[in-house]
PDB file of C-alpha atoms in Angstrom:
ATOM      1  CA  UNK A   1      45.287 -18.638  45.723  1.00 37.00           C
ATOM      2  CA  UNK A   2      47.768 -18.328  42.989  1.00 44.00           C
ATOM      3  CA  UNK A   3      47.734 -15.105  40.627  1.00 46.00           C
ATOM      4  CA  UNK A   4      49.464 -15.083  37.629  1.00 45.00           C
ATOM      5  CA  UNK A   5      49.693 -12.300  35.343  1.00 50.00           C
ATOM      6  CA  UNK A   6      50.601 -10.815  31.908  1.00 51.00           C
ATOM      7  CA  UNK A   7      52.199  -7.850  31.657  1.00 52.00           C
ATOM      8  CA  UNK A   8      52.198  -6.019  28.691  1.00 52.00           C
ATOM      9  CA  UNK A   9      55.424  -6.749  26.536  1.00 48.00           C
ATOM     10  CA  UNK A  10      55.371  -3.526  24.123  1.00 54.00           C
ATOM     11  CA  UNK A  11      55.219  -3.162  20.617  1.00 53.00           C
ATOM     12  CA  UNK A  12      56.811  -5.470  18.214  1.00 52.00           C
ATOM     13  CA  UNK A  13      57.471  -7.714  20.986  1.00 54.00           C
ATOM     14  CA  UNK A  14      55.807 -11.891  21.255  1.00 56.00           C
ATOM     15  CA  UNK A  15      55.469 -14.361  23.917  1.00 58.00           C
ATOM     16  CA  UNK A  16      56.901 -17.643  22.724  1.00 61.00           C
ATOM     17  CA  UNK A  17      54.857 -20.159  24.583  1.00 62.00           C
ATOM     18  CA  UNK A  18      56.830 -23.583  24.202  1.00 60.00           C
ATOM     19  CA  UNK A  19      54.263 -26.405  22.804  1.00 61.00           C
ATOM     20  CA  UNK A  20      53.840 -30.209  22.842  1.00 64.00           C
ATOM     21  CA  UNK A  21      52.719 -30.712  18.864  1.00 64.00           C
ATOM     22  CA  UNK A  22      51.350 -34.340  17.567  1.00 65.00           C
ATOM     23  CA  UNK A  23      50.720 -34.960  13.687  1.00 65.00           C
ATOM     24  CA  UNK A  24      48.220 -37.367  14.590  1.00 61.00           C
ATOM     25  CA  UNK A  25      45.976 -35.225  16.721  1.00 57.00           C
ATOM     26  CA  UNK A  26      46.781 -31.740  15.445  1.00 58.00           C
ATOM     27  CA  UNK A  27      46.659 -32.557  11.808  1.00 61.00           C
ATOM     28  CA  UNK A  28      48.821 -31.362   8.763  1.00 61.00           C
ATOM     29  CA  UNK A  29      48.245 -28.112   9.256  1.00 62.00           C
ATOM     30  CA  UNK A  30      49.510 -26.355  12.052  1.00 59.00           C
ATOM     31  CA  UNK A  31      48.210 -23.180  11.221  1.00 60.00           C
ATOM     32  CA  UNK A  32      44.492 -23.786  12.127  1.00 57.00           C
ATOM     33  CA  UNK A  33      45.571 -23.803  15.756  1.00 56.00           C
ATOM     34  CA  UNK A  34      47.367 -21.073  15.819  1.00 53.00           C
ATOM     35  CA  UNK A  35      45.003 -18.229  16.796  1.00 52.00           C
ATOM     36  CA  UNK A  36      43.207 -19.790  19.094  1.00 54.00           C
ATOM     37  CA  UNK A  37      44.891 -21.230  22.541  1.00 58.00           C
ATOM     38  CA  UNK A  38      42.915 -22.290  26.294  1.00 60.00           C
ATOM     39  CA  UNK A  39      44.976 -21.002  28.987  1.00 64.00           C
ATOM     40  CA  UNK A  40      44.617 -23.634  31.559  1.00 61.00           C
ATOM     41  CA  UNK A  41      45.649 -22.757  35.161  1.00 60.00           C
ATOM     42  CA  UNK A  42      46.041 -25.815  37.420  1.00 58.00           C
ATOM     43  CA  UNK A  43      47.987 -25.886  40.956  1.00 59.00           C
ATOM     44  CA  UNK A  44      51.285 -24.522  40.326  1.00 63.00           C
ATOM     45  CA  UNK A  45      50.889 -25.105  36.521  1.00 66.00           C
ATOM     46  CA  UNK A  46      49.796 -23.132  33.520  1.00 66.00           C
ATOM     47  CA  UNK A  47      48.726 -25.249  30.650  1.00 65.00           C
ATOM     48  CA  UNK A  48      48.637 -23.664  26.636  1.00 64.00           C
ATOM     49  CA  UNK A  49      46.006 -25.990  25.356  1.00 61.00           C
ATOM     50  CA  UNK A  50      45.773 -25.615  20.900  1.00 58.00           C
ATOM     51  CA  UNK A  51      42.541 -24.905  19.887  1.00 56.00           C
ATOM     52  CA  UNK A  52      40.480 -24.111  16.847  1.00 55.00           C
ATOM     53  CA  UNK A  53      37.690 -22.246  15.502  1.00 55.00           C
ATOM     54  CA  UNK A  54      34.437 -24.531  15.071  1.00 52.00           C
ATOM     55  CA  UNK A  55      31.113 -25.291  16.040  1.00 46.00           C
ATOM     56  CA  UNK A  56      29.050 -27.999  17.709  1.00 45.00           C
ATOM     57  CA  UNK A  57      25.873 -29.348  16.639  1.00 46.00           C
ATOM     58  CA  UNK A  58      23.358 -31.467  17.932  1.00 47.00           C
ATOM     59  CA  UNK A  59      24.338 -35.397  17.712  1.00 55.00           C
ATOM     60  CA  UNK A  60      20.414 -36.127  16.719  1.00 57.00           C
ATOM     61  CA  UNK A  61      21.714 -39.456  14.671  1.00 72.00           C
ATOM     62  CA  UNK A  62      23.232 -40.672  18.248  1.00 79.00           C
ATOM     63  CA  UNK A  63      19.857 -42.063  20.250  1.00 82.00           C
ATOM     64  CA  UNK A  64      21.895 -44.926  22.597  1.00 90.00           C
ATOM     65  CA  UNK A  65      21.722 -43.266  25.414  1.00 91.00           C
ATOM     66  CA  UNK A  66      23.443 -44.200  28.513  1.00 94.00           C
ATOM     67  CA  UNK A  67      23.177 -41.921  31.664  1.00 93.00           C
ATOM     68  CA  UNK A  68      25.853 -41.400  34.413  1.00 93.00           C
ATOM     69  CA  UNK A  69      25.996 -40.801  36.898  1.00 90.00           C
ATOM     70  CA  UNK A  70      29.013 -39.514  39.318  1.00 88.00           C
ATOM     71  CA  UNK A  71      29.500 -40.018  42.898  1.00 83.00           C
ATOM     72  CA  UNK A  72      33.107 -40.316  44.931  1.00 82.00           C
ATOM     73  CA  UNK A  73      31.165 -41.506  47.913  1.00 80.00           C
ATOM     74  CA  UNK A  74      30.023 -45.083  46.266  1.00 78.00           C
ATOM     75  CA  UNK A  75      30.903 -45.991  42.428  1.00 85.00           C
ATOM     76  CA  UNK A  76      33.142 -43.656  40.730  1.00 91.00           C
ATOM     77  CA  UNK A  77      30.860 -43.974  38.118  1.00 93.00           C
ATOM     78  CA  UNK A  78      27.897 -45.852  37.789  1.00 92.00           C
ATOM     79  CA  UNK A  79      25.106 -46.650  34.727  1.00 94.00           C
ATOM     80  CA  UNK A  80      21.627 -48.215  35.751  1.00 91.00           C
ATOM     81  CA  UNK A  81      24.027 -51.265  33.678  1.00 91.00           C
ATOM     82  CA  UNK A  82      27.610 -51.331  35.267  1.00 94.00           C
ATOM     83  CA  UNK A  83      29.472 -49.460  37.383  1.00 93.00           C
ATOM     84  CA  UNK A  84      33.588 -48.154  37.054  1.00 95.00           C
ATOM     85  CA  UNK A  85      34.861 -47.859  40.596  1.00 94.00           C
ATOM     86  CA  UNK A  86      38.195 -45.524  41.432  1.00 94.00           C
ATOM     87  CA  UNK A  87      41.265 -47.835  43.547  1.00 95.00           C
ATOM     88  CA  UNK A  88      39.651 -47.509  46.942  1.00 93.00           C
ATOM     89  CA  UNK A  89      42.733 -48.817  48.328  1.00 94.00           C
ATOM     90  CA  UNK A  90      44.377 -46.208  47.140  1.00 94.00           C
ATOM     91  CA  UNK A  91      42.229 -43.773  47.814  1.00 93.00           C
ATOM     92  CA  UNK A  92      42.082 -44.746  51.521  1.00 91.00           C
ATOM     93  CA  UNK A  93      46.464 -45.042  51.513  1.00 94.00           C
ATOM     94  CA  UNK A  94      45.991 -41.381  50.041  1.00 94.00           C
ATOM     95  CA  UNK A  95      43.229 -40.313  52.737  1.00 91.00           C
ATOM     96  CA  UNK A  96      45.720 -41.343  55.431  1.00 92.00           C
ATOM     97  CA  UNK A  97      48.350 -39.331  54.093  1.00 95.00           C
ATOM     98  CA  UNK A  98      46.495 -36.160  54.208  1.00 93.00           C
ATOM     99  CA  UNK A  99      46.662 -35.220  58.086  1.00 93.00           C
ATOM    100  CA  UNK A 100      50.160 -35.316  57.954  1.00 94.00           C
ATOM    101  CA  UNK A 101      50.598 -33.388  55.047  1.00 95.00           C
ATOM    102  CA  UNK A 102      47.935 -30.060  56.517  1.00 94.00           C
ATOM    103  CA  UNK A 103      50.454 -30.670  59.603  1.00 95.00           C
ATOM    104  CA  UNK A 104      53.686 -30.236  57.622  1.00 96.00           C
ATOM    105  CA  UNK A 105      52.753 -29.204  54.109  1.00 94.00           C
ATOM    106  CA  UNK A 106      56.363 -28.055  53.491  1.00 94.00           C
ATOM    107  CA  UNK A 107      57.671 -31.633  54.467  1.00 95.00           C
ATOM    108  CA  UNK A 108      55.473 -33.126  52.011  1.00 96.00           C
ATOM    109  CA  UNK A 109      54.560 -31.062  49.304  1.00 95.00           C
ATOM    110  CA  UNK A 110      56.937 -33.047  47.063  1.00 95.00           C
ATOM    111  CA  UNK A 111      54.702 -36.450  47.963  1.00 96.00           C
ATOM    112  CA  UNK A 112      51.652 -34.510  47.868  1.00 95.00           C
ATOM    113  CA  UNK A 113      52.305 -33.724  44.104  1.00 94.00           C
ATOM    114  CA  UNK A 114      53.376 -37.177  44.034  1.00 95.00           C
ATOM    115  CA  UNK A 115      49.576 -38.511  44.638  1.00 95.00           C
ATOM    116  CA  UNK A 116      48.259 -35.921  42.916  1.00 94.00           C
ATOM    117  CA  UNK A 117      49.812 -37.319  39.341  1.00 94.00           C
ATOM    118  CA  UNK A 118      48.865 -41.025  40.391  1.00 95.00           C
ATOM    119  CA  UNK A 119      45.362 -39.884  40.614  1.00 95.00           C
ATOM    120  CA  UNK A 120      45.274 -38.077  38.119  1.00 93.00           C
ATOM    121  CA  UNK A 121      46.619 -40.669  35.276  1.00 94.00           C
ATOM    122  CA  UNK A 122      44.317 -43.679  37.577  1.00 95.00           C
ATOM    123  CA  UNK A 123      41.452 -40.967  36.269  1.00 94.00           C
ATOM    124  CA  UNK A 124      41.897 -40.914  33.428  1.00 94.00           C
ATOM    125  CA  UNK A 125      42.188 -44.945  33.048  1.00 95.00           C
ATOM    126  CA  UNK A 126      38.982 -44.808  34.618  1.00 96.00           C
ATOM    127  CA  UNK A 127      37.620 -42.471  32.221  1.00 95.00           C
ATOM    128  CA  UNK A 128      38.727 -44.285  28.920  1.00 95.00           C
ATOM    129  CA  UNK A 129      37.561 -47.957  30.977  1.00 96.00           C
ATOM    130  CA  UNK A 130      34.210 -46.015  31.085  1.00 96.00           C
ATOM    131  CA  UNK A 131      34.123 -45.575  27.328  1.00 96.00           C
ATOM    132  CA  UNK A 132      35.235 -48.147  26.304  1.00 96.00           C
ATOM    133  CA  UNK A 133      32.491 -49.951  27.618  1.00 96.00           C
ATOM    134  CA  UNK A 134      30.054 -47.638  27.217  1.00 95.00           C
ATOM    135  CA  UNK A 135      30.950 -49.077  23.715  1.00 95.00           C
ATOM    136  CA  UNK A 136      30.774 -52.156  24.711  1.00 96.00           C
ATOM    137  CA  UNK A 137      27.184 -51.944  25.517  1.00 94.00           C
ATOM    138  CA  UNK A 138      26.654 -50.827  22.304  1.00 94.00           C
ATOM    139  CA  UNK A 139      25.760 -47.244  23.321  1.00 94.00           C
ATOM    140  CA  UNK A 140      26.958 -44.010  20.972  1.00 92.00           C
ATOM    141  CA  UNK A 141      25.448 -41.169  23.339  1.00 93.00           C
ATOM    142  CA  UNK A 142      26.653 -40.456  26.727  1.00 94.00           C
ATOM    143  CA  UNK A 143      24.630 -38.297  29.344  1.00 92.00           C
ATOM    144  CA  UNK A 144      26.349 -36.695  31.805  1.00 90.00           C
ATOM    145  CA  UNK A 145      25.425 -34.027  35.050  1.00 85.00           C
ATOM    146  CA  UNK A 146      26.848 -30.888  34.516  1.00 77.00           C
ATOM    147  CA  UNK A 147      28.899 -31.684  37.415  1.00 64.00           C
ATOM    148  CA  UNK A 148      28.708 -28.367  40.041  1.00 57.00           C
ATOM    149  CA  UNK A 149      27.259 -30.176  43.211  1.00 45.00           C
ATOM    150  CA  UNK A 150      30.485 -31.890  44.945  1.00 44.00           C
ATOM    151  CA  UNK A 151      31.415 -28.877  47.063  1.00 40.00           C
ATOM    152  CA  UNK A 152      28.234 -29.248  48.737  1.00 44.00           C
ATOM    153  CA  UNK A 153      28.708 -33.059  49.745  1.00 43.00           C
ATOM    154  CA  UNK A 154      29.729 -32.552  53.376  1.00 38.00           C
ATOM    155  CA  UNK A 155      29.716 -36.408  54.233  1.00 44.00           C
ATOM    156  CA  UNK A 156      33.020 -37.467  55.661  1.00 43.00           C
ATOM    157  CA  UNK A 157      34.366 -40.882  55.217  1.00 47.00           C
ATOM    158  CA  UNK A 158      35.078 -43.253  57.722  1.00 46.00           C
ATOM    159  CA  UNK A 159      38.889 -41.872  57.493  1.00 45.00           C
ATOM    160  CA  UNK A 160      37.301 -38.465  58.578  1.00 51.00           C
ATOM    161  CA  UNK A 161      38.356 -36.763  55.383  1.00 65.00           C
ATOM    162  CA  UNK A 162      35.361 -34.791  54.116  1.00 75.00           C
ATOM    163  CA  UNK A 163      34.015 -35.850  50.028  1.00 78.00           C
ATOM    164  CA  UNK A 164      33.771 -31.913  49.006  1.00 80.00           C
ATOM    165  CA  UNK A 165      37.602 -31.718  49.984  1.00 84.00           C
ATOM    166  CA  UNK A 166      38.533 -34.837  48.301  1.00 87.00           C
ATOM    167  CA  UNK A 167      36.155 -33.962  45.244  1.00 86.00           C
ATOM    168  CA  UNK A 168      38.657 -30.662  45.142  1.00 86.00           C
ATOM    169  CA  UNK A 169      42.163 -32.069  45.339  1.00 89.00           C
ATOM    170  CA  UNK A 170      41.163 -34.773  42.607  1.00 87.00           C
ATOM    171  CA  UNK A 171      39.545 -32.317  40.218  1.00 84.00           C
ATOM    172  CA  UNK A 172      36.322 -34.672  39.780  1.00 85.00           C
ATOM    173  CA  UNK A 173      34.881 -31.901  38.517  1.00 80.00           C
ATOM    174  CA  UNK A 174      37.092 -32.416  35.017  1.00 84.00           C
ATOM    175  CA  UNK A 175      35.692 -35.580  34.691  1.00 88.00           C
ATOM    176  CA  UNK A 176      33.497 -34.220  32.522  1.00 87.00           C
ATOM    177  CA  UNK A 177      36.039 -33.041  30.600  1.00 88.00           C
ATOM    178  CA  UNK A 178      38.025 -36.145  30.464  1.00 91.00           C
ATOM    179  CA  UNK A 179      35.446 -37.872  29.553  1.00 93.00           C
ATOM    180  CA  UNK A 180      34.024 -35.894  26.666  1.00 90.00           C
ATOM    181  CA  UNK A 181      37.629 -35.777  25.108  1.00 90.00           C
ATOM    182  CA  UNK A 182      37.865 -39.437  24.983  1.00 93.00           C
ATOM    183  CA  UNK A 183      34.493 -40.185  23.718  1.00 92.00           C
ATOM    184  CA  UNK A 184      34.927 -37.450  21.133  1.00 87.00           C
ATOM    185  CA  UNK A 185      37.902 -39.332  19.462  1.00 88.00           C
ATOM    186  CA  UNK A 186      35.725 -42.292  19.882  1.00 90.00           C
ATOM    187  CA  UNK A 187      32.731 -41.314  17.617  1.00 88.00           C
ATOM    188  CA  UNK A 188      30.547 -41.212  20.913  1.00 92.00           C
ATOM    189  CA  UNK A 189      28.232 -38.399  21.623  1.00 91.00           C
ATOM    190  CA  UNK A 190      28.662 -36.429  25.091  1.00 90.00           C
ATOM    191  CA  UNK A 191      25.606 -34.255  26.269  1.00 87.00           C
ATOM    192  CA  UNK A 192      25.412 -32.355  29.058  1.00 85.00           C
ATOM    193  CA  UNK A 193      22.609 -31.906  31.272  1.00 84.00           C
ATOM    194  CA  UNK A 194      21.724 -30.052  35.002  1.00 81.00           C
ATOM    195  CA  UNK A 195      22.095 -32.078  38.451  1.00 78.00           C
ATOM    196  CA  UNK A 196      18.824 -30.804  40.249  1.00 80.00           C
ATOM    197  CA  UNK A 197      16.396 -33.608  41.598  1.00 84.00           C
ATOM    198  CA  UNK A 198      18.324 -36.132  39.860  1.00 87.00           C
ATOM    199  CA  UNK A 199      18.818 -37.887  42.739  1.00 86.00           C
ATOM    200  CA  UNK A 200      15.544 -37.410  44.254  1.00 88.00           C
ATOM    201  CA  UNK A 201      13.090 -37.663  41.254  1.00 89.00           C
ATOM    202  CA  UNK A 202      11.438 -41.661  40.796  1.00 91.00           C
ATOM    203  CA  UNK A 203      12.470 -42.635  37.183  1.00 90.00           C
ATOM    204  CA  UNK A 204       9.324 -44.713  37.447  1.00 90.00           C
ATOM    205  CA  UNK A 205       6.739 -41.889  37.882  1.00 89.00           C
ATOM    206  CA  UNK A 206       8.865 -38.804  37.791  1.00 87.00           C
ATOM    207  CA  UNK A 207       7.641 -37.822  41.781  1.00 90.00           C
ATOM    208  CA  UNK A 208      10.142 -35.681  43.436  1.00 89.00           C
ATOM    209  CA  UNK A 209      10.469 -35.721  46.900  1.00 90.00           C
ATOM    210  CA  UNK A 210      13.610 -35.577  49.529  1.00 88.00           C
ATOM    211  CA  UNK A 211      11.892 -38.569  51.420  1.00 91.00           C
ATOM    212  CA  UNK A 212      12.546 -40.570  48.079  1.00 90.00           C
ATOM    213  CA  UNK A 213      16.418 -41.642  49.537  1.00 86.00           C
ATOM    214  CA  UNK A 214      15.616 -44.003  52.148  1.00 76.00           C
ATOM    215  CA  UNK A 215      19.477 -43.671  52.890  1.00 78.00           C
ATOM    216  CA  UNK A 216      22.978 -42.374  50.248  1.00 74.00           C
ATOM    217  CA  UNK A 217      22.847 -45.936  48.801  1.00 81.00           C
ATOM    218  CA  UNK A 218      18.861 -46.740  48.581  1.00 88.00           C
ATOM    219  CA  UNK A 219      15.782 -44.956  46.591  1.00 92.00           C
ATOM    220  CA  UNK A 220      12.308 -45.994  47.736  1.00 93.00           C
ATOM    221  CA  UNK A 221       9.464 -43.793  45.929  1.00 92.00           C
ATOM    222  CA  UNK A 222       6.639 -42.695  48.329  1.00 92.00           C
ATOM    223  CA  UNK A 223       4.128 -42.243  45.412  1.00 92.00           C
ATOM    224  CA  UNK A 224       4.652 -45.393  43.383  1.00 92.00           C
ATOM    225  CA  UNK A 225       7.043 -47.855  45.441  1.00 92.00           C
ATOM    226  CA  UNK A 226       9.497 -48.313  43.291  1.00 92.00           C
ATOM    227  CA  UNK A 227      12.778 -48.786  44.433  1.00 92.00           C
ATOM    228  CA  UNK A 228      16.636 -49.386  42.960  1.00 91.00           C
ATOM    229  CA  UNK A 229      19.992 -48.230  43.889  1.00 89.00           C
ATOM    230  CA  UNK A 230      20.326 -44.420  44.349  1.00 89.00           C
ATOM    231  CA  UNK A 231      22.880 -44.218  41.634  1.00 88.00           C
ATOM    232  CA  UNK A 232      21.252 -46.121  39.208  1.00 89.00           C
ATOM    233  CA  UNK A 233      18.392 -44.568  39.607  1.00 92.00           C
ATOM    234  CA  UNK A 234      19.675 -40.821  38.773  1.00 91.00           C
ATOM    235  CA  UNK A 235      21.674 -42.517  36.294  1.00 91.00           C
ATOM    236  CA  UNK A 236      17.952 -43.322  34.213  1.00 92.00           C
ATOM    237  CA  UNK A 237      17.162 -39.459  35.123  1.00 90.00           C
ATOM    238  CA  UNK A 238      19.880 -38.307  33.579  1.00 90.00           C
ATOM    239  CA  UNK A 239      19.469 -40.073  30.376  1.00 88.00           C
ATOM    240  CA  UNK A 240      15.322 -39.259  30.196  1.00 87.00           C
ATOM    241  CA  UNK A 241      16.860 -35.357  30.457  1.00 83.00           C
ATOM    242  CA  UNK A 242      18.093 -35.803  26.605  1.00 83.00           C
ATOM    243  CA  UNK A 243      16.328 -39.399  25.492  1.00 80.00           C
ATOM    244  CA  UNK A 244      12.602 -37.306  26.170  1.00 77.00           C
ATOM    245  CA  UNK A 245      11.706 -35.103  23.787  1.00 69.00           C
ATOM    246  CA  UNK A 246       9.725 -33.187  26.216  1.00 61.00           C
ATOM    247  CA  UNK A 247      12.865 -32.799  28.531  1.00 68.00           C
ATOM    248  CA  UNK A 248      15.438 -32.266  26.130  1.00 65.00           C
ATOM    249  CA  UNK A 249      13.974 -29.046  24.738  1.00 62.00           C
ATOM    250  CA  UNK A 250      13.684 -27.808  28.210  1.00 59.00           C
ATOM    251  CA  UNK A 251      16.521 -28.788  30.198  1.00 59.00           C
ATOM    252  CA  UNK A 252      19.661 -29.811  27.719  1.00 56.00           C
ATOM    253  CA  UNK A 253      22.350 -27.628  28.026  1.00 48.00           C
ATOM    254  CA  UNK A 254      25.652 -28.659  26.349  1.00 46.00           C
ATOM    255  CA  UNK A 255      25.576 -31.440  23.047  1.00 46.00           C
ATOM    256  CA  UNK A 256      29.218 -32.835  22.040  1.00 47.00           C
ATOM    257  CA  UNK A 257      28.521 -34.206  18.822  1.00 47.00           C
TER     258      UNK A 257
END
């Protein structure tokens, strides 16, 4: 792990922190983000994000809901209506390339970084395609997991490369993130809600039950029958979490209006 740290400068001294500013997306005036920053540390980097003060309310004039939901082992990410898939070519090319880099990590470290940027802008193209037809589908409210659970997912993929690791060297965890920043500047509404028994709760009848995934890709109730794609399924879960009243009120965490 890398530590960074600030020491103290003294007195009448500043830290001049070198910025990237944009008209368009900062405004006119400058001076709004200048007391508030995010320090951002990622890999070798430190980020200076400009922020500023404000508040978030509850999007209660955005009621198209679409749920999400987010999975590296199937779809990328997939709606009980589409689904946005990462390159699995890629992917796979990249999976390959990871024994030899834990052999010799000083050998490759330069490629390593490499893949790491191509991911990261291929994410991010997956993120907006997401929105975009979220849009599309004439939705204006997008649920999402509050996404915690992919250090758990001990799967390995036919490569051998386990789905927590991979989840962690691709930062799927920002997807959220990414996600809620694009659909912000889109006029589309971003809630967040918790993962549990998403995946194993019948968006038919609302039974929970492990037995409910018949395998990762299939969901067969035992109380009702019904059955659908796994991800599809949570994906109606996670919307019910902020499209019932009932639920909302007791399990909504986060609203981006």
């Amino acid at each position: 792990m890398r530590l960074y740290e600030f020491k103290d400068l003294g007195r009448n001294k500043q830290l001049f922190v070198p910025i990237k500013y944009n008209r368009k997306y900062h405004g006119k005036n400058l001076e709004e983000f200048a007391k508030t920053y995010i320090v951002q540390f990622q890999n070798d980097k430190v980020r200076f994000i400009l922020s500023k003060e404000g508040s978030r309310n509850i999007a209660t004039n955005k009621k198209n809901y679409i749920g999400a939901d987010v999975n590296l082992k199937h779809n990328l990410i997939a709606t009980k209506d589409f689904q946005i898939d990462i390159d699995r070519q890629m992917l796979k090319c990249f999976q390959e390339f990871l024994p030899k880099y834990d052999k010799n990590k000083e050998k490759h470290e330069k490629k390593y970084k490499i893949w790491l940027r191509r991911f990261d802008k291929h994410l991010k193209r997956k993120c907006s395609e997401f929105v975009d037809e979220c849009i599309k589908q004439g939705k204006d409210h997008i649920v999402l997991e509050d996404i915690q659970a992919f250090g758990r997912m001990f799967a390995k993929d036919e490569v051998g490369t386990k789905y927590s690791r991979l989840s962690r060297i691709l930062h799927l965890n920002d997807l959220k993130n990414i996600i809620i920043s694009i659909a912000n500047k889109k006029d589309i509404a971003v809630s967040l809600v918790p993962s549990h028994y998403t995946s194993q709760q019948c968006s038919k009848c609302g039974y929970i039950s492990r037995d409910n995934r018949m395998s990762q890709e299939k969901f067969v109730c035992m109380n009702c029958g019904h059955s659908d794609n796994a991800d599809q399924n949570a994906s109606i879960n996670i919307a019910s979490r902020v499209s019932s009243n009932v639920l909302r009120e007791s399990l909504l965490k986060e609203v981006y209006p």
